[in-house]
Short mmCIF file of C-alpha atoms in Angstrom, two decimals:
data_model
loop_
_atom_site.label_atom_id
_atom_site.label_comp_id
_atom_site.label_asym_id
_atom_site.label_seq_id
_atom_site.Cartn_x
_atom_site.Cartn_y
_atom_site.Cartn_z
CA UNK A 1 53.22 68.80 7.17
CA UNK A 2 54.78 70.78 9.29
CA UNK A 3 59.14 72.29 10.06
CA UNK A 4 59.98 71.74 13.45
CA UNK A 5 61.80 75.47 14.33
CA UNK A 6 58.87 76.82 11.90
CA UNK A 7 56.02 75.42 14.25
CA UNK A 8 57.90 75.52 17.78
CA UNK A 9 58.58 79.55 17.30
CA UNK A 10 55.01 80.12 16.09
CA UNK A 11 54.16 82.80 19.01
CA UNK A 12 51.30 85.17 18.99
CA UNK A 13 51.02 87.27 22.27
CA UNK A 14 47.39 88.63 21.91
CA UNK A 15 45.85 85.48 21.28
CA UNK A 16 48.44 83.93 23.47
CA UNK A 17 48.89 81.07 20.37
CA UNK A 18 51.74 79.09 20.66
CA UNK A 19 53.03 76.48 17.97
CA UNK A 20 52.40 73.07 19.01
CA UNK A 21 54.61 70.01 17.00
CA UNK A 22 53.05 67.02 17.00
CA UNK A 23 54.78 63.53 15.51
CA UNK A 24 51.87 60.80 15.19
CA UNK A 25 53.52 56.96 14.73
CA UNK A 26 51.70 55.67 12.01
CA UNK A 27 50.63 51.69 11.87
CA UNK A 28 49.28 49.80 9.32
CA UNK A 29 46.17 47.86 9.24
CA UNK A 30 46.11 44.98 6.26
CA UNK A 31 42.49 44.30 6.26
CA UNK A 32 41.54 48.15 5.65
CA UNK A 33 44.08 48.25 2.81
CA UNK A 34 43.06 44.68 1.48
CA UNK A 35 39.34 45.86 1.33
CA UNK A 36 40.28 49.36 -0.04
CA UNK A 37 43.13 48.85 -2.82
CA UNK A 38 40.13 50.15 -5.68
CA UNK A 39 41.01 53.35 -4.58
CA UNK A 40 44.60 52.79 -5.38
CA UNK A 41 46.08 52.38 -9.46
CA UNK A 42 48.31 49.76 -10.59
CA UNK A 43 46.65 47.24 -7.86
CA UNK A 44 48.43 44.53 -8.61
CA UNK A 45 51.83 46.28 -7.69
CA UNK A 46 50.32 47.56 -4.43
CA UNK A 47 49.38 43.42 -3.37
CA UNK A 48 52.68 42.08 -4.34
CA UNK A 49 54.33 45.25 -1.97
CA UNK A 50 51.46 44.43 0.78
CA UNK A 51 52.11 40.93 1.18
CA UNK A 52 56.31 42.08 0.97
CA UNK A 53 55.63 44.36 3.89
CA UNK A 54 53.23 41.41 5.81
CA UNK A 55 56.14 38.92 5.67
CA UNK A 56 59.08 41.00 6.38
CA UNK A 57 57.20 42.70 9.28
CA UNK A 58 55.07 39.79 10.22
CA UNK A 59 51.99 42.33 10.39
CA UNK A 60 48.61 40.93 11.37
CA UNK A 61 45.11 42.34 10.15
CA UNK A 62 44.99 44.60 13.22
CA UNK A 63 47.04 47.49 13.68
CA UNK A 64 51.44 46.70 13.06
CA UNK A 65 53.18 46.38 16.19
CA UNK A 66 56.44 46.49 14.67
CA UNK A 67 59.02 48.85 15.79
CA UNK A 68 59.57 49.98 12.14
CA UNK A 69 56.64 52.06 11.57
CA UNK A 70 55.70 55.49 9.80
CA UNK A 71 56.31 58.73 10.99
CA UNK A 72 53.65 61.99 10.31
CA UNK A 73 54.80 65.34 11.03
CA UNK A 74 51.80 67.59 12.29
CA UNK A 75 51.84 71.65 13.27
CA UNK A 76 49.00 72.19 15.77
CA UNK A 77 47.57 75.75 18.04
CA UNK A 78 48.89 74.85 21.75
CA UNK A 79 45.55 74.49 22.87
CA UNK A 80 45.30 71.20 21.21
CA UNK A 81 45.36 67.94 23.06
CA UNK A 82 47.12 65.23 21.76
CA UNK A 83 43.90 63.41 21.37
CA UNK A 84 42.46 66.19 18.80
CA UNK A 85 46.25 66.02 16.71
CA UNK A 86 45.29 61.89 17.00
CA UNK A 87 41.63 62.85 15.67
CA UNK A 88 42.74 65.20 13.05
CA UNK A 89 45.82 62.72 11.33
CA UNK A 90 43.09 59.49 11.64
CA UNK A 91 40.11 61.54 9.78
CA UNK A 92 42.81 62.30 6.98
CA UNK A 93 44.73 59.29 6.81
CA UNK A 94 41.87 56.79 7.42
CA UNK A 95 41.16 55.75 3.81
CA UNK A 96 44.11 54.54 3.36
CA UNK A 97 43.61 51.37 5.81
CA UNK A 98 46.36 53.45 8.46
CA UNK A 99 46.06 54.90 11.80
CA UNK A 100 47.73 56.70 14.69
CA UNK A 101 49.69 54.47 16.93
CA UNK A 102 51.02 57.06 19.04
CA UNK A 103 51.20 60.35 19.31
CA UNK A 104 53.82 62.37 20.70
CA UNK A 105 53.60 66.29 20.71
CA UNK A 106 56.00 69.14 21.90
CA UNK A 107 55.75 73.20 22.59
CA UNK A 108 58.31 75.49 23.09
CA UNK A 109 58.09 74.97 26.92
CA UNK A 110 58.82 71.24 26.59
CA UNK A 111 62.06 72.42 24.32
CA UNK A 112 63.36 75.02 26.61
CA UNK A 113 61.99 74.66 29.99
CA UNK A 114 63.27 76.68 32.86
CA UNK A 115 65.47 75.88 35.31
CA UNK A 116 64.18 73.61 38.34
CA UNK A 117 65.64 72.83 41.36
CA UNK A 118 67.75 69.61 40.55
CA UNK A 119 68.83 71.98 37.38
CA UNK A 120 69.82 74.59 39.86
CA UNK A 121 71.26 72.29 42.42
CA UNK A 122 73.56 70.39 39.77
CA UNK A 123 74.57 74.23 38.46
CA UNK A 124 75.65 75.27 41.94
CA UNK A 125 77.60 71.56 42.65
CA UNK A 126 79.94 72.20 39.01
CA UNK A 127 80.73 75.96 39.84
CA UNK A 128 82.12 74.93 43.46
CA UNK A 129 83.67 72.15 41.60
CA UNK A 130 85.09 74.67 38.87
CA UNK A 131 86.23 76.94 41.34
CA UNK A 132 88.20 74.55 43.51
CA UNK A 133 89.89 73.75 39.97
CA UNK A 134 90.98 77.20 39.51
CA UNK A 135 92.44 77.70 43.23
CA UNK A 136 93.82 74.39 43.40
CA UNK A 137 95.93 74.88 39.78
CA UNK A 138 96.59 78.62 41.11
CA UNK A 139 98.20 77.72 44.37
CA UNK A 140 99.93 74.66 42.60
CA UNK A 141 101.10 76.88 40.00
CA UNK A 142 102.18 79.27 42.40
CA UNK A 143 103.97 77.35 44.79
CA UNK A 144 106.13 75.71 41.56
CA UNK A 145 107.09 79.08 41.04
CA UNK A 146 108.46 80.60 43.13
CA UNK A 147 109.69 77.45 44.41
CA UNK A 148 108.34 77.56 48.06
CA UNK A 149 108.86 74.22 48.51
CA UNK A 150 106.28 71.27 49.01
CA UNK A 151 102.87 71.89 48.86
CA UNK A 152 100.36 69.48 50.99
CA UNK A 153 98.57 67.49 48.68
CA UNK A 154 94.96 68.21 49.35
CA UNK A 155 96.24 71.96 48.34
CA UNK A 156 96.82 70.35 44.44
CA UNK A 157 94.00 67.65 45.09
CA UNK A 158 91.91 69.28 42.05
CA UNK A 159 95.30 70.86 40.27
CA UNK A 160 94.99 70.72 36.44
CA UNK A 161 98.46 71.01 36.03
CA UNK A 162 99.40 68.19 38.55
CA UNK A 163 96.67 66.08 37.81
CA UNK A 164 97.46 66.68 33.64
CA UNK A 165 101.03 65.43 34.12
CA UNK A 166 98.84 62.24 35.20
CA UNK A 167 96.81 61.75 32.47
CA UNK A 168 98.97 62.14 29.61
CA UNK A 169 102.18 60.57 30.61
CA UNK A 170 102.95 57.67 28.74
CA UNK A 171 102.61 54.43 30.99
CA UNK A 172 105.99 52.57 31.50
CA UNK A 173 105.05 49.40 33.00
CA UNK A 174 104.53 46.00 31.67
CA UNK A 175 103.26 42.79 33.34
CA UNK A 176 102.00 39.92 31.98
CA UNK A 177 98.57 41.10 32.09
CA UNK A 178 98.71 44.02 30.08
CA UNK A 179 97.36 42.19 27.52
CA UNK A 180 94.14 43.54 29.51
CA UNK A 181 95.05 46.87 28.91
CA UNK A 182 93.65 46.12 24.69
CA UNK A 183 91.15 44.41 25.64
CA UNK A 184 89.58 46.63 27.52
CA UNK A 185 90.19 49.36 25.26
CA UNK A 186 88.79 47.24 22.15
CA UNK A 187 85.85 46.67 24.22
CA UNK A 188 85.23 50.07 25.10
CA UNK A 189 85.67 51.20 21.00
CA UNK A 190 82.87 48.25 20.70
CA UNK A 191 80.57 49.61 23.35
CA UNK A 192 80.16 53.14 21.52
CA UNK A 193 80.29 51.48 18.21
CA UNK A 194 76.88 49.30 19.20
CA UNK A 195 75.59 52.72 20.80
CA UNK A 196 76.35 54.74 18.12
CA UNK A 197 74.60 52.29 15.34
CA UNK A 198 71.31 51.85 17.26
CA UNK A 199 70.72 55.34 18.27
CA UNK A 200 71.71 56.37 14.71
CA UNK A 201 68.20 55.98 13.22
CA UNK A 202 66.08 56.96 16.19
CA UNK A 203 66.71 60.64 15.58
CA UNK A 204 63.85 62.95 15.51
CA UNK A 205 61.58 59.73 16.51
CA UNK A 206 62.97 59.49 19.52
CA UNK A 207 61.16 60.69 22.53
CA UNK A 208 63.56 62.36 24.19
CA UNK A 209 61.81 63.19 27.60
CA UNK A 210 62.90 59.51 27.88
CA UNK A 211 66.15 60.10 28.08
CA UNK A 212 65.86 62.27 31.34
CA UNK A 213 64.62 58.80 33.34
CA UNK A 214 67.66 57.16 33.85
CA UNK A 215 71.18 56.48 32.87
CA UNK A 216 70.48 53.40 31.15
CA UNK A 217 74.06 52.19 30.63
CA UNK A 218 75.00 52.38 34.13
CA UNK A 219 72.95 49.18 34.84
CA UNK A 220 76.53 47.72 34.20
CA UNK A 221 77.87 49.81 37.47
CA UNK A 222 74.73 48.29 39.32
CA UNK A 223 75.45 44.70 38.21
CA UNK A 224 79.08 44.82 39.27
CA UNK A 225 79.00 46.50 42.49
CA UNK A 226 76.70 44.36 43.42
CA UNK A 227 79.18 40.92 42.79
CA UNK A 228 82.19 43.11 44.03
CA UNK A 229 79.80 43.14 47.74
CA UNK A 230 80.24 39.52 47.29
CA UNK A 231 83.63 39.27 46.33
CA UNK A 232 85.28 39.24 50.04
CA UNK A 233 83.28 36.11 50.34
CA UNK A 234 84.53 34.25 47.74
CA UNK A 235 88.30 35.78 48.47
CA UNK A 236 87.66 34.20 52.38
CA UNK A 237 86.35 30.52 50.65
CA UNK A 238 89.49 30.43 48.07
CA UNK A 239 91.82 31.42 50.38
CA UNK A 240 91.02 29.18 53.57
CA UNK A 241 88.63 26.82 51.77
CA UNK A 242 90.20 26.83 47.77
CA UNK A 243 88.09 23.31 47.13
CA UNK A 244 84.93 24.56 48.76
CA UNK A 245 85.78 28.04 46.94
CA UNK A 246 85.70 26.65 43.05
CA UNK A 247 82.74 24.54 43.91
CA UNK A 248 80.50 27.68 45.52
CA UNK A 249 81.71 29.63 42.37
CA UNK A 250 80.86 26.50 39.92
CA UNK A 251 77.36 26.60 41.17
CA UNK A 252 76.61 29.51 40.97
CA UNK A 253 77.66 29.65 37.26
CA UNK A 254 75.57 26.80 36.42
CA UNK A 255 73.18 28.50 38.48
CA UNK A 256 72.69 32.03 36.56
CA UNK A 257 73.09 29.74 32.92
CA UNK A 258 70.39 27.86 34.27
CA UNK A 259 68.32 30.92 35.67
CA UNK A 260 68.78 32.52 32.08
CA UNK A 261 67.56 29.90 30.54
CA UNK A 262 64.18 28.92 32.39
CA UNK A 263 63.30 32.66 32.29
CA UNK A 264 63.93 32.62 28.76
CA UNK A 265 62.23 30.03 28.44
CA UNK A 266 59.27 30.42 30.42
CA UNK A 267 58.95 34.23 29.50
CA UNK A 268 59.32 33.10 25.70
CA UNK A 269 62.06 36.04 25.33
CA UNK A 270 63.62 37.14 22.37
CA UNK A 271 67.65 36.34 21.97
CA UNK A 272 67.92 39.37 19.47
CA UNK A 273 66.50 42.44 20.53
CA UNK A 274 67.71 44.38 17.76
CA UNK A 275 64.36 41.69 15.73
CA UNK A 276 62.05 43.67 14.00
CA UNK A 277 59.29 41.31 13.48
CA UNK A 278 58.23 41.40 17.19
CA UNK A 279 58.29 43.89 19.75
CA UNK A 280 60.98 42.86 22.46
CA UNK A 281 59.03 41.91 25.50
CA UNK A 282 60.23 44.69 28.55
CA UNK A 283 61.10 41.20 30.37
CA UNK A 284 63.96 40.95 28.25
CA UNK A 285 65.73 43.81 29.84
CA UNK A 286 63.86 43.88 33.23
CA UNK A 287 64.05 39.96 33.86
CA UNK A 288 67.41 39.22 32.19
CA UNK A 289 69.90 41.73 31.15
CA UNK A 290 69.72 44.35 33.63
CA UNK A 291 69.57 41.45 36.84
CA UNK A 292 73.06 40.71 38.56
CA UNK A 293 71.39 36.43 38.93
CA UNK A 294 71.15 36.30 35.55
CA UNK A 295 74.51 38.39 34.68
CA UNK A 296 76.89 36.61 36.95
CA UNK A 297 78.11 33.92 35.24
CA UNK A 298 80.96 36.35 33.33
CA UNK A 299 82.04 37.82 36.39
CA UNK A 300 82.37 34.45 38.36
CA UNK A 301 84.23 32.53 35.46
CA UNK A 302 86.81 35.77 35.63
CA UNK A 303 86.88 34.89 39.12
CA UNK A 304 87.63 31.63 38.57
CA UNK A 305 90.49 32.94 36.00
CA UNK A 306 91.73 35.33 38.50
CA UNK A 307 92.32 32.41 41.01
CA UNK A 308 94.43 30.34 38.63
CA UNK A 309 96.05 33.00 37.36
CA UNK A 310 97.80 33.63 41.23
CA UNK A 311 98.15 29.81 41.42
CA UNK A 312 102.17 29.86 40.15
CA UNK A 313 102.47 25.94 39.58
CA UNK A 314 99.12 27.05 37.17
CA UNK A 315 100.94 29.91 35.18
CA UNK A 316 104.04 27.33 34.69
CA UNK A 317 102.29 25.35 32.41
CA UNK A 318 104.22 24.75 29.00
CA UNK A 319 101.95 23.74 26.32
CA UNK A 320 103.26 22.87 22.49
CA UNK A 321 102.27 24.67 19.74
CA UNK A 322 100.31 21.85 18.76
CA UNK A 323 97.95 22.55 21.33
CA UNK A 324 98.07 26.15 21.75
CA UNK A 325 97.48 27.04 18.33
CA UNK A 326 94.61 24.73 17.48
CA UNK A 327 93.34 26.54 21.06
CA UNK A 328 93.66 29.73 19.64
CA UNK A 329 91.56 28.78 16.45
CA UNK A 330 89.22 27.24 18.51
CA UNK A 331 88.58 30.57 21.03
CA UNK A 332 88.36 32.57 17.82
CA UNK A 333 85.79 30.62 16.17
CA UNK A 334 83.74 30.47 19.90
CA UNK A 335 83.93 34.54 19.65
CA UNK A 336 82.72 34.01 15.72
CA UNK A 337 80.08 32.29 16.69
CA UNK A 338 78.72 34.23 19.36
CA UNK A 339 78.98 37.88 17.32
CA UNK A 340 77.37 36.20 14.13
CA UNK A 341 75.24 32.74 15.16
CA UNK A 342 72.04 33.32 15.40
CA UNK A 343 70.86 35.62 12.81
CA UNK A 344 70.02 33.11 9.96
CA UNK A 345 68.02 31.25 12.47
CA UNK A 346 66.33 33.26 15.42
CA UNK A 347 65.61 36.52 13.15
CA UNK A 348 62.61 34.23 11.21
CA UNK A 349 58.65 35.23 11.36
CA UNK A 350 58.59 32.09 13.60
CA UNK A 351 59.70 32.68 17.16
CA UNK A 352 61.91 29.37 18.41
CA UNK A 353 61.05 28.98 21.83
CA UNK A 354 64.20 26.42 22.79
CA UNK A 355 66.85 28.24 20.75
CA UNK A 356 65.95 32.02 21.82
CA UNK A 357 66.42 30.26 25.86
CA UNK A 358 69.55 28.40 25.01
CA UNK A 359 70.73 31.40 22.94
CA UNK A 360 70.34 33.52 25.63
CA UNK A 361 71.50 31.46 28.33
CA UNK A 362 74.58 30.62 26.64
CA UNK A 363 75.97 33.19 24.63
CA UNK A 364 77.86 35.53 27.30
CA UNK A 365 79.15 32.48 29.15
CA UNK A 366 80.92 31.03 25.19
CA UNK A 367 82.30 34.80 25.05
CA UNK A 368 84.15 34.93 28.44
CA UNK A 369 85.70 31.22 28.07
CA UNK A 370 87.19 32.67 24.67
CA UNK A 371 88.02 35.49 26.35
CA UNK A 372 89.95 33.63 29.09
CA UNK A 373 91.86 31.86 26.75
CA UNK A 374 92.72 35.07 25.49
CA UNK A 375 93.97 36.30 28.52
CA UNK A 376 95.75 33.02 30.11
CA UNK A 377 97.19 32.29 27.34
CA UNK A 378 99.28 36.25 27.05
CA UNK A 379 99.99 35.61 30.72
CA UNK A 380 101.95 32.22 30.37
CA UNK A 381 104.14 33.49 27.55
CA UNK A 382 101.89 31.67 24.96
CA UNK A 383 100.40 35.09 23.52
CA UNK A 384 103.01 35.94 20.76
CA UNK A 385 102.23 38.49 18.33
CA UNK A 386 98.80 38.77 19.95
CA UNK A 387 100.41 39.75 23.16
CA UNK A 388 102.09 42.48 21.84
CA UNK A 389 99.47 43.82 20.12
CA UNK A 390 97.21 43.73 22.91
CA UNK A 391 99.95 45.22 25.13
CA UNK A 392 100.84 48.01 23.03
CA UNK A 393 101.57 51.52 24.81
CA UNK A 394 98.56 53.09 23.03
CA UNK A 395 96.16 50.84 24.19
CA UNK A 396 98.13 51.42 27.80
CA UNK A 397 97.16 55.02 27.29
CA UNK A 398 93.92 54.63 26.15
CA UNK A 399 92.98 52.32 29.00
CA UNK A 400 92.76 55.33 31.51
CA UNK A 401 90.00 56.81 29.61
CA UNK A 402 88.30 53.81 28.77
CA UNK A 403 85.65 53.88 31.94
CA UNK A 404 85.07 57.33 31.77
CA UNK A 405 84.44 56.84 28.11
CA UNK A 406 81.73 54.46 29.29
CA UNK A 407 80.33 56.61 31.29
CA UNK A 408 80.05 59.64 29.43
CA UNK A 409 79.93 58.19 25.90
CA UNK A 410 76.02 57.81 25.92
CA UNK A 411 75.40 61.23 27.52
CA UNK A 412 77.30 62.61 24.50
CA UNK A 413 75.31 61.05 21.85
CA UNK A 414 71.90 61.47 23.01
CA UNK A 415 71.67 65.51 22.74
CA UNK A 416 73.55 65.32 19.38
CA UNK A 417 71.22 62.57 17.77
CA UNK A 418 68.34 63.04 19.02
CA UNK A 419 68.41 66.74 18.09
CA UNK A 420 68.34 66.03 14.88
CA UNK A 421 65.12 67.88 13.15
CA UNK A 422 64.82 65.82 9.87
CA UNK A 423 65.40 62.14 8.84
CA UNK A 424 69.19 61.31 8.41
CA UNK A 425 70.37 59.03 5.70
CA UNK A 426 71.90 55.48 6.45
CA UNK A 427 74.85 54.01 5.23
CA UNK A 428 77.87 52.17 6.26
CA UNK A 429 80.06 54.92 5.80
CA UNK A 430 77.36 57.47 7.59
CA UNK A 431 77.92 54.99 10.75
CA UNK A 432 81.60 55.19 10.64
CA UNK A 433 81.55 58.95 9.72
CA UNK A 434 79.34 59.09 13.12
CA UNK A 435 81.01 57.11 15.08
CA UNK A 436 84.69 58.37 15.04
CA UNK A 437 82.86 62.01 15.75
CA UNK A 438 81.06 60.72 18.76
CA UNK A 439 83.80 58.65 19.96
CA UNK A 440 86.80 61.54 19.37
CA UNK A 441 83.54 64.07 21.54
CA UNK A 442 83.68 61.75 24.32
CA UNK A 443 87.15 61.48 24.38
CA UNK A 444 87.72 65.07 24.60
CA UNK A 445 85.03 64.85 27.51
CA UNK A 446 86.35 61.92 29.54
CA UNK A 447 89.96 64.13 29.45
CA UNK A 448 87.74 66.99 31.29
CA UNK A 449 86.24 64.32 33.58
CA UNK A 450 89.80 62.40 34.25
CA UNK A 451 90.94 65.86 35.40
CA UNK A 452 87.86 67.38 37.14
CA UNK A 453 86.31 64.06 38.58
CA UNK A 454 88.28 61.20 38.92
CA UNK A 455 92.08 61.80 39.37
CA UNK A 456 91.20 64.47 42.36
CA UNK A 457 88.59 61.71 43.96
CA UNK A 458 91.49 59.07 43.90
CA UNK A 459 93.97 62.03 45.71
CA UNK A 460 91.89 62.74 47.95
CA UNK A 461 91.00 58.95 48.94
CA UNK A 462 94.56 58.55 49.42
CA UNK A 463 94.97 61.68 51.42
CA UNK A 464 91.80 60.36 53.82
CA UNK A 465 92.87 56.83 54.37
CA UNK A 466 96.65 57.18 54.43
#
């Protein structure tokens, strides 16, 4: 009912008329439908679908909840509220048993608004930036030459061509943790993958002045500065008080599994938030993932594998292959089972109280012990042929730009997704076609960051506390 460019550039001067687009979020009401199928042909067809939709969506006889609702496009004079478009769509979509949810409506103004004065401030910061860039490369440049000698360091603090030679050299060392080095890297490719797949469908449903709130990814950042305050603490208790140390760091695991569960439990949250039969409460996110109490256990078991790890009469340890390898079947079967448990059971019209809260509580904690096995294991010389994989020089390379991928990664899909002006089609191959685009975009943008951002931050901390 209505082309998005067609209605945003409507524009009449005289009448100062603007085109107003207006996207209404349809639900669906069973008991309107129910009373009015005589309206409808081939009724019997229309029941069977209706009670389909009702159990797949667990829809009640008021209005659907579910996040998988119907979309109307609708083209409306400025001067409209969003109340009259929400008028206008119910009077014509009323009879058949539907109504609007939500409506969410947008004018040229809200497309391209003018600059304000964060807009202006950020501007000003990334041309001082972009200059210092230029006369920091120039003078570096310069200097090499015509061979002037050496140049102070803050002078090349921001140099591209200094600061380049950086980036993409090829990393020569190897320790017995670089096995780190692919798992971080393999984690990051995961991260944008499970970014990528559930932004792909929001497209031109999203409402984008949402994405202007917050960096929503960077809760991560919040969550681990946070425990890194704490760390000195711990460092003090395992290295005058080791005993006391491990038992302070026990307790507190069994303290945030604990804390996950009871708010879980009490809060009756959902384990899988990607369930479409029931909204996710905001509790999940505000109450459990996004809190550092609830998020700690990870980081204090890799604490706890960090210690050990500098213990040498720990790292000497010779185990048989009779024990390693049934190990490593066992950690990869714990990683199985936390990617793929769960669906069968905790994705049913019947919300299970006890299994969401031990689902919940337990699932991170499963993933880090297989991942410590993981890592202990390539560090005592019982990795093999996982080892080297995992300490290949790609993934060596790769791990430079792997946090800067994680921060940028999300800012680069939201303006090219949820941009989009018409429904895009899913498939698995759509997905991968998406992904490998957004993930080779951020790359290409966490090369500009390395270069503009980080690498002359980390010169110039050296410069100021050397």
């Amino acid at each position: 009912m209505g082309d998005f460019n067609e209605c945003i550039e409507i524009a009449s001067t005289k009448d100062k008329i603007f085109g107003k687009y207006c996207l209404a979020h349809i639900g669906v009401n069973v008991s309107a439908i129910n009373r009015d199928l005589s309206y409808f042909q081939s009724t019997t067809f229309l029941q069977k679908l209706l009670s389909r939709i009702s159990a797949e969506f667990a829809i009640d006889d008021g209005l659907s909840s579910c996040s998988l609702c119907y979309s109307l496009a609708l083209c409306l004079p400025n001067n409209c509220s969003d109340a009259d478009g929400t008028q206008v769509t119910n009077y014509m979509i009323d009879t058949f048993g539907v109504g609007v949810e939500s409506m969410m409506c947008q004018t040229k103004q809200d497309v391209d608004p003018p600059l304000d004065r964060d807009a202006i401030i950020g501007i000003s910061i990334l041309t001082i930036l972009l200059l210092l860039v230029i006369l920091s490369t120039t003078t570096d440049l310069y200097f090499l030459h015509t061979q002037r000698g050496n140049i102070p360091s803050i002078f090349v603090s921001f140099s591209l061509y200094t600061n380049g030679k950086k980036v993409f050299e090829m990393p020569q060392r190897r320790s017995n943790l670089s096995c780190l080095d692919g798992i971080k890297v393999l984690s990051m490719f995961w991260i944008v993958l499970l970014h990528t797949h559930n932004t792909y469908l929001a497209g031109p449903l999203f409402n984008s002045d949402d994405v202007l709130d917050c960096v929503g990814h960077s809760w991560y950042v919040n969550v681990d500065m946070q425990l890194f305050l704490l760390s000195p603490l711990i460092f003090w208790l395992l290295t005058n008080y080791p005993k006391t140390g491990i038992f302070v760091i026990v307790t507190g695991i069994f303290s945030s599994i604990g804390l996950s569960f009871y708010r879980a439990y009490t809060m009756e949250l959902q384990a899988m938030i990607s369930e479409v039969k029931m909204e996710p409460k905001p509790e999940y996110m505000h109450k459990y993932y996004l809190r550092t109490e609830t998020r700690a256990s990870p980081w204090l078991m890799g604490t706890i594998l960090g210690y050990i790890l500098t213990r040498k009469q720990l790292t000497l340890i010779s185990l048989s292959k009779k024990i390693s390898l049934p190990a490593w079947v066992l950690s990869f079967s714990l990683m199985m089972v936390c990617i793929f448990g769960g669906h069968s059971t905790l994705r049913g019209p019947e919300y299970r109280r006890l299994e969401n809260s031990f689902y919940i509580a337990l699932i991170r904690p499963s993933f880090c012990i297989a991942i410590s096995w993981i890592i202990w294991a390539c560090a005592t010389n019982h990795g093999g042929y996982i080892n080297t994989f995992l300490s290949l020089p790609f993934f060596q390379f790769m791990n430079k730009f792997s946090y800067s991928i994680y921060l940028i990664h999300v800012q680069a899909i939201f303006p090219i997704v949820y941009s989009q002006k018409t429904a895009i089609y899913f498939s698995d191959f759509n997905i991968i076609y998406w992904y490998w685009g957004l993930f080779m975009f951020s790359f290409g943008l966490s090369i500009i960051w390395l270069l503009v951002f980080e690498y002359p931050a980390v010169a110039l901390e050296r410069i100021i506390f050397s």
